[in-house]
Short mmCIF file of C-alpha atoms in Angstrom, two decimals:
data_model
loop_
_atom_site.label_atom_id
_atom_site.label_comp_id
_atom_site.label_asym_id
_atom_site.label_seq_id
_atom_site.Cartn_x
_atom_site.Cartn_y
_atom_site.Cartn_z
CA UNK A 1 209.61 164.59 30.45
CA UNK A 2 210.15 162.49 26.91
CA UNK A 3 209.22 159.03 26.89
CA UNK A 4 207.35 156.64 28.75
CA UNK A 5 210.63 155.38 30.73
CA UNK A 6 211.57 158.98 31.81
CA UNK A 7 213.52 158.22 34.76
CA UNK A 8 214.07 154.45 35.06
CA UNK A 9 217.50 153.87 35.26
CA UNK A 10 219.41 150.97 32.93
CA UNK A 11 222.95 149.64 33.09
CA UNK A 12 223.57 147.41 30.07
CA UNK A 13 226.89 145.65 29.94
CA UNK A 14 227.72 145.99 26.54
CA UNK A 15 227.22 142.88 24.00
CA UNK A 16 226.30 141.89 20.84
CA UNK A 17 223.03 142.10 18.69
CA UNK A 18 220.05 141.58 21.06
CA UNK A 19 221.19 142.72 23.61
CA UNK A 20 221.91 146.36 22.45
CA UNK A 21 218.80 146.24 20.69
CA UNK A 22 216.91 145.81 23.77
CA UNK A 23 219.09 149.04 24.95
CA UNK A 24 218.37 151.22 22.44
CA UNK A 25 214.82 150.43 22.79
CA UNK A 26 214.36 151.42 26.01
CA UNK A 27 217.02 154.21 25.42
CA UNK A 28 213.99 155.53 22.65
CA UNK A 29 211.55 155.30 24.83
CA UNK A 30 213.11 157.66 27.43
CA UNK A 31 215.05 155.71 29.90
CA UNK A 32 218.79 156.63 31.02
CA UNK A 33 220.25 153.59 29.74
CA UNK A 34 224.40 153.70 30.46
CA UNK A 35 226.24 151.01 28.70
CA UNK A 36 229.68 149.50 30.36
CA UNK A 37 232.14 148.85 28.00
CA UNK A 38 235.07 146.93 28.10
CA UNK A 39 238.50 149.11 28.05
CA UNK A 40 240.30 148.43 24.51
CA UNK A 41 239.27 150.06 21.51
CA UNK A 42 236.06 150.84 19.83
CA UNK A 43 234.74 148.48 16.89
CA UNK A 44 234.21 149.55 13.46
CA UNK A 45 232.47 153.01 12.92
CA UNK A 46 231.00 153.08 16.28
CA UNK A 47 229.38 156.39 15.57
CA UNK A 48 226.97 155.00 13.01
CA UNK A 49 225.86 151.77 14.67
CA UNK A 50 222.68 152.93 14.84
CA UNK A 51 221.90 149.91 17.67
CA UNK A 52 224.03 151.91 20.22
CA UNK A 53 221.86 155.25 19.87
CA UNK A 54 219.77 156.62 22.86
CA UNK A 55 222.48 155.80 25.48
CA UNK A 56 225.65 156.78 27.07
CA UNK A 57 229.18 154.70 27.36
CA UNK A 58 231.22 154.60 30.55
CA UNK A 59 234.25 152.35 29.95
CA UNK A 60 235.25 150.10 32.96
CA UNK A 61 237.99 147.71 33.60
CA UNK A 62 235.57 145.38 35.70
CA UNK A 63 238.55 142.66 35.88
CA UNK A 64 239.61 144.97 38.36
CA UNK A 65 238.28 144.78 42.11
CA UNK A 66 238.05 148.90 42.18
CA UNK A 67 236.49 148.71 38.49
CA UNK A 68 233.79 146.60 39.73
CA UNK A 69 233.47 148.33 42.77
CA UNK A 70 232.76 151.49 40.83
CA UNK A 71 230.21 149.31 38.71
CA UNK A 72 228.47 148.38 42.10
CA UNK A 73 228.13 152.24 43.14
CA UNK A 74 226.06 152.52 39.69
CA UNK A 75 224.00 149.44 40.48
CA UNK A 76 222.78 151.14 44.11
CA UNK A 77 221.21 153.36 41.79
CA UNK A 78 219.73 151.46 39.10
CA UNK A 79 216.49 150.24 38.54
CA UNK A 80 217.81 147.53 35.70
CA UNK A 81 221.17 145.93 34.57
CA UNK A 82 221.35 143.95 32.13
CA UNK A 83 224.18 141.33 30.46
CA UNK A 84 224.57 138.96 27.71
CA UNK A 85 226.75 136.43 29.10
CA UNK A 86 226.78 132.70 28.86
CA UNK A 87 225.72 131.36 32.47
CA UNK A 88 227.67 131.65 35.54
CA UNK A 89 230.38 134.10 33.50
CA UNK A 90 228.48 137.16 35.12
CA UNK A 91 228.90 135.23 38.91
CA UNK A 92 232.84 134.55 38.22
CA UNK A 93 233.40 138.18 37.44
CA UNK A 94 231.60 139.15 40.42
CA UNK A 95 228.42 140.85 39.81
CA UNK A 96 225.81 138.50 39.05
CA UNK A 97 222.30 138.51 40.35
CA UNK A 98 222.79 137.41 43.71
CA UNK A 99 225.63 140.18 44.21
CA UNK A 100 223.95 143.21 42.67
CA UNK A 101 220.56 141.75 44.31
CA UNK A 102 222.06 142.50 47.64
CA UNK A 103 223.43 145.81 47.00
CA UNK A 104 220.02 146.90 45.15
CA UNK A 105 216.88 144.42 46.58
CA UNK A 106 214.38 146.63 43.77
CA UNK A 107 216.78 145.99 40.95
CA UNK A 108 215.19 143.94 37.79
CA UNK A 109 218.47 141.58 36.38
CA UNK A 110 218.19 140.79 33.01
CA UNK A 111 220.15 137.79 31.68
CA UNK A 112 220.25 137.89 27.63
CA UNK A 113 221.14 134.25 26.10
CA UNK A 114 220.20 132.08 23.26
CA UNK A 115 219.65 128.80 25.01
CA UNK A 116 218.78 130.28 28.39
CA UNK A 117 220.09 129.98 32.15
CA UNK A 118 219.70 125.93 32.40
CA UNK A 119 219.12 122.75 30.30
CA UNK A 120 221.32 120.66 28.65
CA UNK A 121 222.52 123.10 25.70
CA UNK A 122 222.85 126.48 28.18
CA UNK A 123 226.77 126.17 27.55
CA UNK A 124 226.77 125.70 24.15
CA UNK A 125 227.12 128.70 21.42
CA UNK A 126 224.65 129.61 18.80
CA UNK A 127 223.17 132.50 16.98
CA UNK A 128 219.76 133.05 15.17
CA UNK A 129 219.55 130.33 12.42
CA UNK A 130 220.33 127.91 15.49
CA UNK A 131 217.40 129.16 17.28
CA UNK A 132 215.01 129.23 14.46
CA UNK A 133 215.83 125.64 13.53
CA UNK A 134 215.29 124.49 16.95
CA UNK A 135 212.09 125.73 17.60
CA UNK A 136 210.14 124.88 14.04
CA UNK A 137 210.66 128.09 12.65
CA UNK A 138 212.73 127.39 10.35
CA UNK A 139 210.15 125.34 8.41
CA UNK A 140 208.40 128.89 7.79
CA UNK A 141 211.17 129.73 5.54
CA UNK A 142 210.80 126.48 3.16
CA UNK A 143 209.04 125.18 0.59
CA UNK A 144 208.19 122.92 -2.10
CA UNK A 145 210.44 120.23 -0.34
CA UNK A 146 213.91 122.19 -0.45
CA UNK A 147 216.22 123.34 2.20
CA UNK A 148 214.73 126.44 4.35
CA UNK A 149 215.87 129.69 3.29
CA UNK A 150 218.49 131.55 5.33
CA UNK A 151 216.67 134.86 7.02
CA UNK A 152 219.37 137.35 8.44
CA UNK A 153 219.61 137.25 11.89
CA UNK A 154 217.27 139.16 13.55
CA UNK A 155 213.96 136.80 13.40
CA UNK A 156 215.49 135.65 16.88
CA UNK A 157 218.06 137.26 17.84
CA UNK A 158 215.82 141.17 17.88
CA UNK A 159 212.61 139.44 17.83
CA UNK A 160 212.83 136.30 20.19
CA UNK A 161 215.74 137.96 22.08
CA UNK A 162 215.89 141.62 22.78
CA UNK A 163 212.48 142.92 22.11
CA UNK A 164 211.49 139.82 24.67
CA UNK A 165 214.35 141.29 27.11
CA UNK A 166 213.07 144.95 27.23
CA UNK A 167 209.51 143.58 27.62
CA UNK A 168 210.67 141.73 30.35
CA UNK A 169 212.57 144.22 32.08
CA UNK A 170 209.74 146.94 31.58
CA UNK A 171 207.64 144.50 33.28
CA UNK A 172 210.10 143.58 36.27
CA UNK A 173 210.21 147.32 36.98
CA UNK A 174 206.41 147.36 37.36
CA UNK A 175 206.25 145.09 39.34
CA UNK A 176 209.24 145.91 41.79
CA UNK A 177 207.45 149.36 42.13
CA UNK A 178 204.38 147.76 43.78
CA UNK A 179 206.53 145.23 45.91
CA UNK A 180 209.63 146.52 46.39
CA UNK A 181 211.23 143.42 45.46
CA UNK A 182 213.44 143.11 42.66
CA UNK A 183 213.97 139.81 40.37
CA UNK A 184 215.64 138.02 37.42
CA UNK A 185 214.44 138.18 33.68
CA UNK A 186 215.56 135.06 32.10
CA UNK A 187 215.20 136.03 28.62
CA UNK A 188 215.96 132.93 25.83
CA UNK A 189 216.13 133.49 22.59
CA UNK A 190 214.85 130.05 21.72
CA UNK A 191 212.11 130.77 23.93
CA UNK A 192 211.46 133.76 22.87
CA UNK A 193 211.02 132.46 19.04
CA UNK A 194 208.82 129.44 20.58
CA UNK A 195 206.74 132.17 21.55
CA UNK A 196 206.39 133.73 18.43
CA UNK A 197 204.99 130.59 17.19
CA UNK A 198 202.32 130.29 19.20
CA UNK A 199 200.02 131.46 16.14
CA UNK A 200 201.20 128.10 14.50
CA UNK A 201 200.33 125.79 17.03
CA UNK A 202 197.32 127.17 17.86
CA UNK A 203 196.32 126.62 13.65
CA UNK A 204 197.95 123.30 14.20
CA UNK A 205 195.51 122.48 17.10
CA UNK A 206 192.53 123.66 14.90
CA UNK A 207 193.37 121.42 11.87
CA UNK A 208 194.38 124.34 9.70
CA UNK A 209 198.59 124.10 9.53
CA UNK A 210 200.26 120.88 8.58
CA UNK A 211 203.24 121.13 10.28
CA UNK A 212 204.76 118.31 8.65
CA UNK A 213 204.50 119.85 5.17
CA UNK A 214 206.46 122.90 5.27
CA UNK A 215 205.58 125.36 2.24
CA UNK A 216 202.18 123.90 1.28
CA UNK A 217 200.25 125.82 3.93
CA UNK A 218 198.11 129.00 3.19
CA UNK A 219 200.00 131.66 4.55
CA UNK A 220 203.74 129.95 4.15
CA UNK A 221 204.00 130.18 0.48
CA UNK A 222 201.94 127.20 -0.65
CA UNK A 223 198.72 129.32 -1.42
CA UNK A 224 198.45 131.52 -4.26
CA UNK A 225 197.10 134.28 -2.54
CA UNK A 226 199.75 134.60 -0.27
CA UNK A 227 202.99 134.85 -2.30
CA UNK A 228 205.32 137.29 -4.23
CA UNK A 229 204.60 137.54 -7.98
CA UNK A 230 207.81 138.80 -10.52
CA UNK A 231 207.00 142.04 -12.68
CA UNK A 232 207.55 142.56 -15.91
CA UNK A 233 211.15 144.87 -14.71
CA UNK A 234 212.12 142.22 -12.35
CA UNK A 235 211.06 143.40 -9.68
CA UNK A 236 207.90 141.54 -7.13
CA UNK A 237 204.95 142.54 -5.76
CA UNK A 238 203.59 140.97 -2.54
CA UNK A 239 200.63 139.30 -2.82
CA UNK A 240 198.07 138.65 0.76
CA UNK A 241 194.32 138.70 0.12
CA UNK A 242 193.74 136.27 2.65
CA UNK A 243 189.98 137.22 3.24
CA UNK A 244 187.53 136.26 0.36
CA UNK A 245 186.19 139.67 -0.26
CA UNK A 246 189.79 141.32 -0.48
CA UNK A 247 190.82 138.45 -3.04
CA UNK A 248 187.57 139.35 -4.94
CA UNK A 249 189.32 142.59 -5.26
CA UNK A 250 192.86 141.79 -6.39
CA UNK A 251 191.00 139.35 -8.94
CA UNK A 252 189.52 142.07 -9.80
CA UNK A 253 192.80 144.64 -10.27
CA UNK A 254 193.97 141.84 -12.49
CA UNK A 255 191.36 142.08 -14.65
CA UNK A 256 189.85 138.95 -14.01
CA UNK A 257 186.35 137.70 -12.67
CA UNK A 258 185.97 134.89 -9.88
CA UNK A 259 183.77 133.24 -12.01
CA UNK A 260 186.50 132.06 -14.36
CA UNK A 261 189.03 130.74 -12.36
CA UNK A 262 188.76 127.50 -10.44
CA UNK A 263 188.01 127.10 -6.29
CA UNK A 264 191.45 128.87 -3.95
CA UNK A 265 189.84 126.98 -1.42
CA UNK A 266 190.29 123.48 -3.07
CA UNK A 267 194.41 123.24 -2.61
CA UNK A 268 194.41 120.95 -6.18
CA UNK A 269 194.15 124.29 -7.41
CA UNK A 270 196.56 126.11 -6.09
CA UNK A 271 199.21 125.72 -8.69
CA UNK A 272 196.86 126.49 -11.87
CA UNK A 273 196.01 130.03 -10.05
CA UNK A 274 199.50 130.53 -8.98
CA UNK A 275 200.26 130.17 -13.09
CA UNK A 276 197.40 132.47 -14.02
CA UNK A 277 198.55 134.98 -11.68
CA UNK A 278 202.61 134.70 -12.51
CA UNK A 279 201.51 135.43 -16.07
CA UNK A 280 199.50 138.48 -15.67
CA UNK A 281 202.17 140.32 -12.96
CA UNK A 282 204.92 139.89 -16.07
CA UNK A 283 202.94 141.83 -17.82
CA UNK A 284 203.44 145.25 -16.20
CA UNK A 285 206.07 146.87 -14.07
CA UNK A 286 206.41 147.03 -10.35
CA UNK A 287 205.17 150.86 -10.82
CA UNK A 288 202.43 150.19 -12.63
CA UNK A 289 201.10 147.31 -10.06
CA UNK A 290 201.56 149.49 -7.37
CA UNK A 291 199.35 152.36 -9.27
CA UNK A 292 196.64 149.64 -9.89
CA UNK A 293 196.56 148.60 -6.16
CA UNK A 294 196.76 151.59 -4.68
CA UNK A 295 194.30 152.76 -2.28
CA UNK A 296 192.47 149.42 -2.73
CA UNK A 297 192.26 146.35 -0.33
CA UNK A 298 193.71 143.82 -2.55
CA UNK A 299 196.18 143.72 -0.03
CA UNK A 300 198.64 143.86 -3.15
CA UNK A 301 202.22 146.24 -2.57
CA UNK A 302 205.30 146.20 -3.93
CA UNK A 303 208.38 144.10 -2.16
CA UNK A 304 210.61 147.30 -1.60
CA UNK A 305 214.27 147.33 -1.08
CA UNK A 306 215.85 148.48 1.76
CA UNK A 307 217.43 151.82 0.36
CA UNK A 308 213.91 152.32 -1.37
CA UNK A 309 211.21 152.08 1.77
CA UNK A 310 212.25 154.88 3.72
CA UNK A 311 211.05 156.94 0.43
CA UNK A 312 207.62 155.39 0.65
CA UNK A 313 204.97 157.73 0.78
CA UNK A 314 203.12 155.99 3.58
CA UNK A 315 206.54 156.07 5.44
CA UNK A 316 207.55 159.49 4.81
CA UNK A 317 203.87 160.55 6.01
CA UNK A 318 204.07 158.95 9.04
CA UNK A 319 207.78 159.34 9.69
CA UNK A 320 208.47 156.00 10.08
CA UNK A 321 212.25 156.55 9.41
CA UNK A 322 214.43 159.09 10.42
CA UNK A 323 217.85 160.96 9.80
CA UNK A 324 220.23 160.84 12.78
CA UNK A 325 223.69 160.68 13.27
CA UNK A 326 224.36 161.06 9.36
CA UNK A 327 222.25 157.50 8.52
CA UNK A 328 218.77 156.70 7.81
CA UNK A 329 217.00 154.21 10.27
CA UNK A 330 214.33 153.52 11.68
CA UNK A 331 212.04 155.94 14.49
CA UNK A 332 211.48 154.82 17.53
CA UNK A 333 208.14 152.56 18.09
CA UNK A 334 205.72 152.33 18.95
CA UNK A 335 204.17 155.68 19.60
CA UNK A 336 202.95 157.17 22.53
CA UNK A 337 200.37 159.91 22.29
CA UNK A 338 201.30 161.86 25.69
CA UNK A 339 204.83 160.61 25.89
CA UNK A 340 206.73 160.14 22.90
CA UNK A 341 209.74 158.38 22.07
CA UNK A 342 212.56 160.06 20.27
CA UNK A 343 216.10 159.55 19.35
CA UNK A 344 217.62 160.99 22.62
CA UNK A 345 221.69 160.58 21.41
CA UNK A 346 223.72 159.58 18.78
CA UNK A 347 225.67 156.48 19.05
CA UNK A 348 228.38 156.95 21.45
CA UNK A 349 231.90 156.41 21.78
CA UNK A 350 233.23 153.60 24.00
CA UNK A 351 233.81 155.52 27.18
CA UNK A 352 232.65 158.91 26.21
CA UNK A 353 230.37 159.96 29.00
CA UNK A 354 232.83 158.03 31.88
CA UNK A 355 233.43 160.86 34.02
CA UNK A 356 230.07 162.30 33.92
CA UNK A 357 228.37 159.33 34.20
CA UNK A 358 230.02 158.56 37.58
CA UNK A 359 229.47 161.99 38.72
CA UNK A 360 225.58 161.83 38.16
CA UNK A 361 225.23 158.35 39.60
CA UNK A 362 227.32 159.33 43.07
CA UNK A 363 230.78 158.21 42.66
CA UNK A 364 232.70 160.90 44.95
CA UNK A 365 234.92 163.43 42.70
CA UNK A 366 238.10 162.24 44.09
CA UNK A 367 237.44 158.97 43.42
CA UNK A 368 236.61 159.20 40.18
CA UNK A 369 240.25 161.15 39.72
CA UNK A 370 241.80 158.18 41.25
CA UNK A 371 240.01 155.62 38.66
CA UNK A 372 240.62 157.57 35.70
CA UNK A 373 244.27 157.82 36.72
CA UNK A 374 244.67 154.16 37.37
CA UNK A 375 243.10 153.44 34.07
CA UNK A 376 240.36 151.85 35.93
CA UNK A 377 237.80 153.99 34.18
CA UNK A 378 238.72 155.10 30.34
CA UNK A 379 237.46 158.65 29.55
CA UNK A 380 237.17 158.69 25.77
#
């Protein structure tokens, strides 16, 4: 047995972004997740799209009424599909909920969109910035009255979209193990992201977040405290003693007292600090800040690039990053003490595992002859 998921059973039809993140992470986590792929050829590198790992690829012409057929033999055996579609595109193409519902009653449907099944903008595309600036949480990226920075997308479209999904699904499963009774995960990414800001409106609520002042709020950039600093090499340092007695100790790290600079609590004073504190990181390296800090709860680190972290001592110690498939990326998470996630295969090809696929889930051996000869099924 490896992973929590050991033997839950997971047809993804294959899509973009969050959906085959929500794949690959219950892929890590031990289920037998099979993703359908279209017949035509594979994208670019498909080996080292690290998304795709901890799965297996049967290709299927599902346009075809024997393609889907063999696509409804898997889903008698599932415990989860899953698709990306925009509404109703599933139904047309003949295995939406309803149909695989009534060929599988236990089976948890998961439908992966950015606006969701319903309302007024269901039809319409988008992609993560949309998302984020529909919900407010855009505003998290702006400040001092200028236009929001642009995050890559992944805020909602991993976050908000597929990490929601395989929560979802995980928790369909449980419960159509008690009741027998299967059901359908509307995951949103634009809900999914509204969720994410609960934390705001709940600050909101409490008087503590102006919402209408984007950037001048204490964790959001407008405080001191909480903000990257430039080094002396160019490089920044991250900056978060939130709590009064861990700021007493980056004050400290800088060589200051508390007793000579003016109230962080009094937001007048926010820019005079924010000056004191620019000037002393120019002063020394990124190295050198990070030897000052470390070990301490300043809650000061350095802002690392991407090619760097996975070098980090804290990450190497706790193998937070791992080689596979020729790349670095990241392990799986979270952690399980009695059953741990791994890395169970490599990114596959489209179509790679057809055959044996087929033959596992209970598509008779003649049968499968007969699909691979009609081009039905692509064996890569």
């Amino acid at each position: 047995m490896s992973g929590p998921l050991h033997g839950i059973r997971v047809i993804e039809i294959a899509g973009m972004g969050a959906g085959p993140y929500a794949g690959m992470l219950l892929g890590d986590l031990g289920a037998d997740v099979i993703r359908v792929d279209r017949p035509g050829p594979p994208g670019r590198n498909p080996r080292e799209y690290a998304l795709s790992r901890s799965r297996r690829s049967v290709q299927i012409d599902l346009k075809s009424d024997r393609g889907l057929a063999a696509l409804m033999t898997l889903v008698e055996r599932a415990d989860i599909l899953f698709e990306g579609f925009r509404p109703g595109v599933a139904e047309r193409l003949g295995f939406g909920p309803e149909a695989c519902l009534s060929r599988r009653p236990s089976l948890v449907y998961g439908r992966m969109t950015g606006w969701g099944q319903d309302g007024p903008m269901s039809q319409m595309a988008g992609h993560d910035l949309n998302y984020l600036g529909l919900t407010g949480a855009l505003t998290l990226f702006q400040r001092d009255g200028r236009q929001p920075a642009t995050p890559p997308g992944f805020v909602a479209d991993l976050g908000g979209g597929g990490l929601m999904l395989a929560l979802g699904l995980v928790s369909g499963v449980v419960s159509a193990r008690a009741t027998g009774q299967g059901q359908v995960v509307d995951a949103a990414m634009v809900d999914g992201v509204a969720s994410l800001t609960t934390l705001i409106h709940s600050m909101s609520a409490q008087g503590r977040w102006d919402m209408d002042r984007p950037g001048t709020n204490f964790c959001d950039g407008g405080a001191p405290y909480y903000d990257s600093y430039v080094t002396s090499d160019g490089l920044y340092m991250a900056v978060a003693p939130i709590e009064p007695q861990f700021y007493a100790v980056m004050v400290k790290g800088l060589g200051l007292s508390l007793d000579e600079l003016p109230d962080r609590d009094d937001p007048a004073n926010w820019e005079p600090l924010r000056r004191v504190f620019g000037d002393i990181f120019r002063t020394r390296t990124r190295a050198e800040w990070t030897e000052v800090f470390d070990g301490t709860d300043a809650c000061v680190t350095p802002v690392l690039g991407f090619g760097e972290a996975p070098t980090h001592p804290h990450h190497v110690a706790r193998g937070t990053y791992a080689e596979a498939s020729g790349a670095t990326q990241p392990s799986p998470a979270p952690r399980f003490s009695a059953t741990p996630g791994s890395i169970t295969a490599p990114p596959p090809l489209p179509g790679e595992h057809s055959e044996a696929i087929l033959r596992e889930w209970g598509v008779d051996e003649d049968e499968i002859d007969r699909l691979v000869a009609g081009g039905v099924i692509i064996q890569a």
